[in-house]
CSV table of C-alpha atoms in Angstrom, one decimal:
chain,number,residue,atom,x,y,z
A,1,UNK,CA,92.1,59.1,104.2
A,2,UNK,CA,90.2,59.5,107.4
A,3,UNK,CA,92.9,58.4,109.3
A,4,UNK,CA,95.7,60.7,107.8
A,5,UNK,CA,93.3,63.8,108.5
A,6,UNK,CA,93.3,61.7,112.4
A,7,UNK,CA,96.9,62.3,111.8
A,8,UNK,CA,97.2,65.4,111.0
A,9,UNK,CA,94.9,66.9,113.3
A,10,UNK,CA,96.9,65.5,116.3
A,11,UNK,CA,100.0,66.8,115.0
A,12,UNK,CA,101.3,69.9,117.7
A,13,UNK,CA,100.1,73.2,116.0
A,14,UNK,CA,102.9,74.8,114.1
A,15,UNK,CA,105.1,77.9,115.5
A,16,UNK,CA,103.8,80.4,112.9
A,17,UNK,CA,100.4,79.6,113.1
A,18,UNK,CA,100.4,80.2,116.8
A,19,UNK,CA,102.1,83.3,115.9
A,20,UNK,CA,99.7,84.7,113.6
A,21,UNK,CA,97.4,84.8,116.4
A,22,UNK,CA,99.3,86.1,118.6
A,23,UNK,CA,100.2,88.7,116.4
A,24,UNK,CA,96.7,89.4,115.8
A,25,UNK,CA,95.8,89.8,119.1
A,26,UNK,CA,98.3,92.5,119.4
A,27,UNK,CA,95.6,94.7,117.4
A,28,UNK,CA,92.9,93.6,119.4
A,29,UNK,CA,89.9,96.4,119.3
A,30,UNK,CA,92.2,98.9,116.8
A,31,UNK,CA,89.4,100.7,114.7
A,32,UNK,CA,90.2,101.0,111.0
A,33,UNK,CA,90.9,104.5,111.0
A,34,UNK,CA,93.9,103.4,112.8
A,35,UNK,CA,94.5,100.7,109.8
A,36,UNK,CA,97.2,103.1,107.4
A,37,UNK,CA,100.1,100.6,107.8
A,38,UNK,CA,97.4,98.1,106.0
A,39,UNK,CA,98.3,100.5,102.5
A,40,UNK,CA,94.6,100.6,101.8
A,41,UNK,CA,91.6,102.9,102.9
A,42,UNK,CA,90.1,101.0,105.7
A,43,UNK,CA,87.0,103.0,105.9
A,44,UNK,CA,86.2,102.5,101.6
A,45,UNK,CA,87.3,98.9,101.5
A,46,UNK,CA,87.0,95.5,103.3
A,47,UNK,CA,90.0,95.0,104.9
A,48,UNK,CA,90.1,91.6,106.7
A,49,UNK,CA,92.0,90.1,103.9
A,50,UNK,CA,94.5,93.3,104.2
A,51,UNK,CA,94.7,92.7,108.2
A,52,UNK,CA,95.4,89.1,107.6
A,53,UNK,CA,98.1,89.3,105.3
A,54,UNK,CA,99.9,91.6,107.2
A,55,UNK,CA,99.5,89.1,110.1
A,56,UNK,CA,100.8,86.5,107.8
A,57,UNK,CA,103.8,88.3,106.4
A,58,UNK,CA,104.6,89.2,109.8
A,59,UNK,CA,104.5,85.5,111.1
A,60,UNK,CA,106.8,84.4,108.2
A,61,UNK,CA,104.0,82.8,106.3
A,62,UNK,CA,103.0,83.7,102.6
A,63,UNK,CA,99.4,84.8,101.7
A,64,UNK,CA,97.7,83.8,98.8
A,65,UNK,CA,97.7,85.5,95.5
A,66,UNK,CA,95.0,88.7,95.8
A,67,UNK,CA,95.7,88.7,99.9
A,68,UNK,CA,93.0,91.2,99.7
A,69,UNK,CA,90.1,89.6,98.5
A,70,UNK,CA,88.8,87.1,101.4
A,71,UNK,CA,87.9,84.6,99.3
A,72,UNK,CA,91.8,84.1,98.0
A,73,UNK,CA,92.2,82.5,101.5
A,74,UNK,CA,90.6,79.3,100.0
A,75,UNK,CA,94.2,78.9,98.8
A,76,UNK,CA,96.1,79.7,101.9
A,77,UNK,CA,98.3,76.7,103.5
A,78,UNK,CA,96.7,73.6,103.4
A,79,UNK,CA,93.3,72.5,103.9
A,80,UNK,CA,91.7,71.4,107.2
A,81,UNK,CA,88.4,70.0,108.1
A,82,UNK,CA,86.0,72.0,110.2
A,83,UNK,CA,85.8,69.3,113.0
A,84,UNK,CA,90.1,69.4,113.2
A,85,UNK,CA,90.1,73.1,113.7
A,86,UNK,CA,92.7,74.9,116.0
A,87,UNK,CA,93.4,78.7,117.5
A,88,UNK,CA,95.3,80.3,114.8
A,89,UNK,CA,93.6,78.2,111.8
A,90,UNK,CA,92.4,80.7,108.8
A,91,UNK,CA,88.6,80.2,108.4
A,92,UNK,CA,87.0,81.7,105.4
A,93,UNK,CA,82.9,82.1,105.8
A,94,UNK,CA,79.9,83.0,103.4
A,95,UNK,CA,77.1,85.4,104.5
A,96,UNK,CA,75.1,85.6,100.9
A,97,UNK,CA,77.9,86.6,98.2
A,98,UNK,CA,79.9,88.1,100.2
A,99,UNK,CA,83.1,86.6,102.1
A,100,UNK,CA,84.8,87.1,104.9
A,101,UNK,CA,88.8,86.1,106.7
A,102,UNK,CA,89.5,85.7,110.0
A,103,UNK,CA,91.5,83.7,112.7
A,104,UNK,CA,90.0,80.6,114.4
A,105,UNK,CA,89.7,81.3,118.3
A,106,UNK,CA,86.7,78.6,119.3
A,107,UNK,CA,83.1,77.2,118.8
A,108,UNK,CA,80.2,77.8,121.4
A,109,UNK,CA,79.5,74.4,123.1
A,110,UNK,CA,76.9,73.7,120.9
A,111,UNK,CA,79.2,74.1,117.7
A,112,UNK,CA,76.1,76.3,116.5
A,113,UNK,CA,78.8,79.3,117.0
A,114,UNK,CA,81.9,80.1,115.5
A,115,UNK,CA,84.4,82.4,117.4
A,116,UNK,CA,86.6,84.4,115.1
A,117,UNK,CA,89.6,86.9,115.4
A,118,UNK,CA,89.7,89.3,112.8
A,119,UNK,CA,90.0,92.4,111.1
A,120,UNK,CA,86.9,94.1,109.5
A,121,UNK,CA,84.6,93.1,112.2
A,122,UNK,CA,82.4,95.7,113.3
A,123,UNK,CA,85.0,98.8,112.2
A,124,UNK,CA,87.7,97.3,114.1
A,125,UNK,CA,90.4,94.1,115.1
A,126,UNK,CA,88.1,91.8,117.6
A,127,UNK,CA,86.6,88.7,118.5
A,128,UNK,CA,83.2,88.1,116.6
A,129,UNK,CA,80.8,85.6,116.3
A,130,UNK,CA,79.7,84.0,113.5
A,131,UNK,CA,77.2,80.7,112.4
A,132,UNK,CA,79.1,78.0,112.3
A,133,UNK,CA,77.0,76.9,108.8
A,134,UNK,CA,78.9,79.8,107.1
A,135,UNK,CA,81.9,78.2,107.0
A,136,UNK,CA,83.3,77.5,103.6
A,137,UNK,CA,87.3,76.8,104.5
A,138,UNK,CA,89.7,76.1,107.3
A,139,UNK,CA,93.1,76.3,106.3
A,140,UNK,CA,96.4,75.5,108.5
């Protein structure tokens, strides 16, 4: 088992997933009153599942059922294991009940930080930082 996820990991990173961050960079520091094409009121709602699947849907990949709700993202692609991460992977994270969906960009050297790409952060589209504990799924 360890050595398929070996495997796998190694594998070149697929076209879409490359694209979804590059397609999410393309929004980078947008503020969420700019955040209508989303279909949803930005500034009453937590959107980072909204932004996301409008990234996805855009890169030719299908979001999971309730897109919206961050936690849905549990059930995006396939699973991947924190240490195999790449730019573009979907990481879902935990800060008490709520949850949150963004776009892996990179760790801190220590691994302590997580580097994420997302909508929702702060008000707007852009790079945050987040414990890397709080992870509760990578998907690919």
């Amino acid at each position: 088992m360890v050595i398929l996820a070996v495997i796998l990991a190694l594998l070149p990173v697929p076209a879409a997933q490359a694209d979804m961050l590059s397609m999410a960079l393309k929004f980078n520091k947008m503020h969420e009153r700019s955040m209508s094409f989303l279909g949803i009121n930005a500034r009453r709602t937590s959107w980072c599942g909204a932004f996301l699947t409008y990234v996805a849907k855009h890169s030719s990949r299908q979001p999971p059922a309730n897109p919206n709700m961050a936690v849905s993202w549990i059930n995006f692609g396939r699973p991947v294991s924190p240490y195999f991460v790449r730019a573009g992977d979907v990481v879902v994270t935990r800060t008490g009940k709520r949850f949150h969906v963004s776009l892996f960009h990179h760790f801190d050297t220590g691994r302590r930080y997580v580097f994420l790409f997302g909508g929702n952060q702060s008000n707007r589209v852009q790079l945050s930082r987040y414990l890397a504990s709080s992870i509760v799924a990578v998907r690919r």
